[in-house]
Amino acid sequence: MYKITGVVKKMAFFGLILCLLISCFSCTGKKKPLGRDQEKEAKPVDYDLQDIIDAGVLRVITTYSPTGYFLYKGKVMGFEYEIFQRMADHLGTSLEIVLAKNVDSVIPMLNRGEGDIIALGYTITTDRKENVSFTEPYMITHQSLIQRKPDNWRKMTLDNIKKKLATDVVDLIGDTVSVRKNSSYYLRLKELSNELGDSIYIDVLPGELSDEEIIQMVSEGEIKYSIIDNHKALIHSSYFSNIDVDTPVSLSQRIAWAVRKTSPDLLELINKGLVSLKRKPDYNLIYKKYFKNKNQFNRRLDSEYY
């Protein structure tokens, strides 16, 4: 009995040593990549305005879109691009556009130091404010439901078209709306389900899809419903004539840019610059160029250059 007990003790001892060795090798080996939630909570790099000036480069995280940043006839264009090119000129730095392939990844990109500003028409939300600092809003908008008009809508009266559409959020109960996961649209659908006391089903779309691609999917009947900020939806509806964007799904929301929480000086500079820029006619000209001039917008999308 004594011998058996001794063997068991030795086995337990060597087993403990083995576990400790495995644990040590695991700690010194290659780390597993952080999950999306862990990435969001990672501590942002310490990099502020003076670091940007010293490096001589202002890096702006955005996406390729017909309003924010794009190439047209060999020329760089876009609302965000023109605004921050002026800021870079003011600072005496160059401007570097950092294109996000996945919209869901922009906050981790910012906090890892891959860019200095998120500039893609970002809605201010409580969840996002935990991870970034927002500038003063430069636009007030609301979210609109994107849906396809009936196939023969051109031959129908406006009243008959409306009868075929969801004209109130209660019409979405029991139906499915397709949006990206880390979007303000996803959060709004969750809130709506709670407010209505019934289910609205969410079809999660990949973060790689742009607003333009999602609207096209609705236009072509690949998905039934989606949600886009109204100022974007209105200008896209001039190109995709068979979509309806008239049903609001939210109250007014604020659109702003975002910086790291470790960049208070950069935040202050952007806010002061925005106040100054809005006083000049230059700002209104830029805004109308991308969000109001539907003819120019349609020509760009039709062009082989785009």
XYZ file of C-alpha atoms in Angstrom:
306
model
C 0.000 0.000 0.000
C 2.861 2.363 0.828
C 4.586 1.683 -2.512
C 1.440 2.354 -4.482
C 0.857 5.628 -2.641
C 4.449 6.696 -3.271
C 4.125 6.039 -6.988
C 0.936 8.065 -7.121
C 2.620 10.962 -5.323
C 5.575 10.859 -7.722
C 3.252 10.785 -10.742
C 1.297 13.744 -9.360
C 4.539 15.647 -8.733
C 5.891 15.068 -12.243
C 2.468 15.889 -13.675
C 2.548 19.253 -11.876
C 6.054 19.976 -13.195
C 4.920 19.111 -16.745
C 1.925 21.452 -16.484
C 4.177 24.270 -15.282
C 6.608 23.715 -18.151
C 3.789 23.706 -20.702
C 2.432 26.914 -19.172
C 5.851 28.566 -19.407
C 6.342 27.576 -23.032
C 2.835 28.802 -23.828
C 3.589 32.196 -22.301
C 6.851 32.608 -24.200
C 5.443 31.340 -27.489
C 3.497 33.196 -30.117
C 0.520 35.038 -28.666
C -2.930 34.383 -30.028
C -4.470 37.287 -31.918
C -6.867 39.398 -29.931
C -10.556 38.991 -30.588
C -12.531 41.986 -31.855
C -13.832 42.936 -28.408
C -10.353 42.575 -26.895
C -8.860 44.710 -29.659
C -11.340 47.477 -28.948
C -10.388 47.500 -25.292
C -6.621 47.480 -25.957
C -4.825 50.543 -24.631
C -4.368 53.153 -27.405
C -0.860 54.199 -28.379
C 0.429 57.469 -26.915
C 0.665 59.628 -30.057
C -0.656 63.179 -30.229
C -0.437 66.371 -32.273
C 3.251 67.146 -31.659
C 4.181 63.603 -32.700
C 2.250 64.097 -35.950
C 4.047 67.394 -36.634
C 7.446 65.847 -35.809
C 6.746 62.911 -38.148
C 5.489 65.264 -40.847
C 2.497 63.072 -41.713
C -1.197 63.305 -40.789
C -2.806 59.879 -41.287
C -6.549 59.682 -41.852
C -8.431 56.372 -41.687
C -11.328 56.237 -44.129
C -12.937 54.018 -46.761
C -13.137 54.240 -50.527
C -16.524 55.817 -51.219
C -18.127 58.264 -53.686
C -18.390 60.939 -50.999
C -15.471 60.454 -48.571
C -12.439 59.480 -50.642
C -12.014 58.265 -54.236
C -10.027 58.706 -57.440
C -11.703 60.315 -60.445
C -9.960 61.058 -63.752
C -6.627 60.670 -61.990
C -7.581 63.176 -59.309
C -8.029 62.465 -55.598
C -11.433 63.670 -54.391
C -13.815 63.341 -51.448
C -15.374 65.377 -48.638
C -13.119 63.995 -45.891
C -10.105 64.168 -48.170
C -10.577 67.863 -48.963
C -11.218 68.804 -45.321
C -8.140 67.058 -43.958
C -5.909 68.115 -46.837
C -6.553 71.678 -45.644
C -5.696 70.655 -42.090
C -2.446 68.979 -43.219
C -1.521 72.116 -45.172
C -2.154 74.195 -42.043
C 0.110 71.923 -39.981
C 2.804 71.840 -42.645
C 2.573 68.047 -42.948
C 1.686 65.673 -45.746
C -1.646 63.839 -45.739
C -1.701 60.040 -45.807
C -4.990 58.257 -46.478
C -5.204 54.891 -44.703
C -7.937 52.828 -46.349
C -9.804 50.443 -44.050
C -10.744 47.243 -45.846
C -13.238 46.412 -43.111
C -15.400 49.141 -41.539
C -15.672 47.066 -38.355
C -11.901 47.410 -37.801
C -11.461 51.191 -37.793
C -11.378 51.682 -34.000
C -8.724 48.984 -33.447
C -6.732 50.473 -36.358
C -6.865 53.904 -34.743
C -5.869 52.715 -31.287
C -3.017 50.582 -32.672
C -1.602 53.732 -34.240
C -2.237 52.850 -37.887
C -3.899 56.235 -38.345
C -4.595 59.407 -36.361
C -8.217 60.214 -37.260
C -11.285 58.177 -38.211
C -12.993 60.152 -40.967
C -15.854 58.300 -42.625
C -19.087 59.864 -41.423
C -19.088 58.159 -38.019
C -22.176 58.325 -35.817
C -21.521 59.278 -32.194
C -22.685 56.426 -29.946
C -22.204 55.657 -26.252
C -20.377 52.391 -27.018
C -17.920 54.081 -29.370
C -17.244 56.883 -26.879
C -15.786 54.267 -24.531
C -12.965 53.639 -27.018
C -12.423 56.940 -28.874
C -12.871 60.694 -28.458
C -15.275 62.313 -30.896
C -14.859 65.757 -32.389
C -17.662 68.266 -32.398
C -20.314 67.019 -34.849
C -20.100 68.405 -38.369
C -23.470 67.041 -39.476
C -26.891 66.113 -38.055
C -28.762 63.333 -39.818
C -30.995 60.351 -39.113
C -31.079 56.729 -40.196
C -33.272 55.735 -43.133
C -34.671 52.379 -44.164
C -33.438 51.269 -47.584
C -35.957 49.189 -49.514
C -36.704 48.306 -53.115
C -39.704 49.774 -54.874
C -42.112 47.399 -56.690
C -40.864 46.193 -60.090
C -43.469 48.209 -62.017
C -43.211 51.277 -59.785
C -42.878 53.700 -62.699
C -46.424 52.829 -63.804
C -47.903 53.077 -60.316
C -49.285 56.027 -58.390
C -47.346 57.247 -55.371
C -50.068 55.973 -53.021
C -49.948 52.496 -54.545
C -46.178 52.407 -54.276
C -46.392 53.326 -50.589
C -48.839 50.476 -49.974
C -46.147 48.034 -51.094
C -43.465 49.524 -48.843
C -42.654 49.579 -45.142
C -43.632 53.121 -44.176
C -43.339 52.708 -40.387
C -40.880 50.819 -38.204
C -43.721 48.593 -36.949
C -43.841 47.141 -40.473
C -40.442 45.574 -39.787
C -41.727 43.337 -36.957
C -41.072 39.713 -37.871
C -39.002 40.721 -40.889
C -35.246 40.778 -41.563
C -32.968 43.793 -41.983
C -29.382 43.384 -43.229
C -26.641 45.563 -41.658
C -22.994 45.383 -40.604
C -22.383 44.156 -37.036
C -20.252 47.013 -35.643
C -22.479 49.757 -37.031
C -24.832 52.236 -35.414
C -27.536 50.641 -37.596
C -27.136 47.307 -35.801
C -27.486 49.013 -32.414
C -30.570 50.875 -33.610
C -32.267 47.645 -34.710
C -31.611 46.160 -31.278
C -33.175 49.243 -29.675
C -36.160 49.096 -32.035
C -36.891 45.474 -31.165
C -36.881 46.430 -27.485
C -39.029 49.546 -28.036
C -41.578 47.650 -30.127
C -41.653 44.669 -27.779
C -41.247 42.303 -30.701
C -38.551 40.848 -32.930
C -36.835 42.411 -35.895
C -34.373 39.850 -37.226
C -30.888 41.021 -38.118
C -28.917 39.585 -41.019
C -25.274 40.448 -40.318
C -23.361 41.651 -43.363
C -19.550 41.525 -43.719
C -17.683 44.624 -42.594
C -15.937 44.743 -45.982
C -19.160 45.866 -47.688
C -19.486 49.611 -48.320
C -22.733 51.561 -48.008
C -22.822 51.826 -51.784
C -22.509 48.045 -52.205
C -25.240 47.411 -49.624
C -27.599 49.846 -51.364
C -26.878 48.102 -54.657
C -27.744 44.748 -53.045
C -31.144 46.163 -52.051
C -31.615 47.645 -55.520
C -30.898 44.289 -57.169
C -33.091 42.319 -54.740
C -30.278 40.406 -53.009
C -31.465 41.651 -49.617
C -34.846 43.088 -48.661
C -33.992 45.879 -46.220
C -30.988 47.753 -44.913
C -30.330 51.007 -43.056
C -28.073 53.911 -44.097
C -27.622 57.451 -42.772
C -30.117 59.700 -44.541
C -27.617 62.145 -46.084
C -25.902 59.221 -47.832
C -29.169 57.493 -48.692
C -30.596 60.590 -50.388
C -27.692 61.071 -52.742
C -27.472 57.351 -53.566
C -31.192 57.280 -54.335
C -30.566 59.611 -57.256
C -28.415 56.891 -58.824
C -30.351 53.802 -57.683
C -33.749 55.126 -58.706
C -35.652 51.976 -57.680
C -34.865 52.305 -53.965
C -36.964 54.139 -51.385
C -35.263 55.999 -48.513
C -38.224 57.899 -47.057
C -38.881 55.792 -43.935
C -36.920 57.066 -40.897
C -35.817 54.543 -38.286
C -34.159 56.872 -35.780
C -34.269 60.349 -34.306
C -31.601 62.885 -35.217
C -28.047 61.634 -34.769
C -24.707 63.422 -34.723
C -21.967 62.650 -37.260
C -18.357 63.395 -36.310
C -14.732 62.354 -36.676
C -12.857 60.428 -33.993
C -9.357 60.401 -32.485
C -7.612 58.347 -29.813
C -8.257 59.203 -26.189
C -4.513 59.815 -25.966
C -4.725 62.656 -28.542
C -6.363 65.593 -26.691
C -4.267 68.230 -28.502
C -5.258 66.832 -31.906
C -8.899 66.817 -30.815
C -8.708 70.461 -29.758
C -7.087 71.460 -33.049
C -9.752 69.716 -35.152
C -12.571 71.297 -33.143
C -11.102 74.796 -33.478
C -10.430 74.240 -37.170
C -13.988 73.007 -37.764
C -15.467 76.107 -36.142
C -13.223 78.319 -38.267
C -13.899 76.394 -41.490
C -17.686 76.455 -41.061
C -17.576 80.249 -41.025
C -16.091 80.278 -44.520
C -18.029 79.713 -47.767
C -15.380 77.140 -48.646
C -16.970 74.571 -46.306
C -20.447 74.881 -47.819
C -19.011 74.564 -51.313
C -17.222 71.351 -50.378
C -20.307 69.943 -48.639
C -22.636 70.711 -51.556
C -20.120 69.292 -54.014
C -20.372 65.817 -52.468
C -23.741 65.632 -50.707
C -26.044 67.960 -52.633
C -24.979 67.910 -56.287
C -26.705 64.743 -57.465
C -25.820 65.251 -61.130
C -22.097 65.307 -60.365
C -22.524 62.276 -58.109
C -24.270 60.272 -60.838
C -21.678 61.224 -63.445
C -18.894 60.011 -61.159
C -20.551 56.639 -60.557
C -21.266 56.189 -64.278
C -17.727 57.087 -65.245
C -15.192 54.398 -66.188
C -12.665 56.356 -64.129
C -14.543 55.680 -60.885
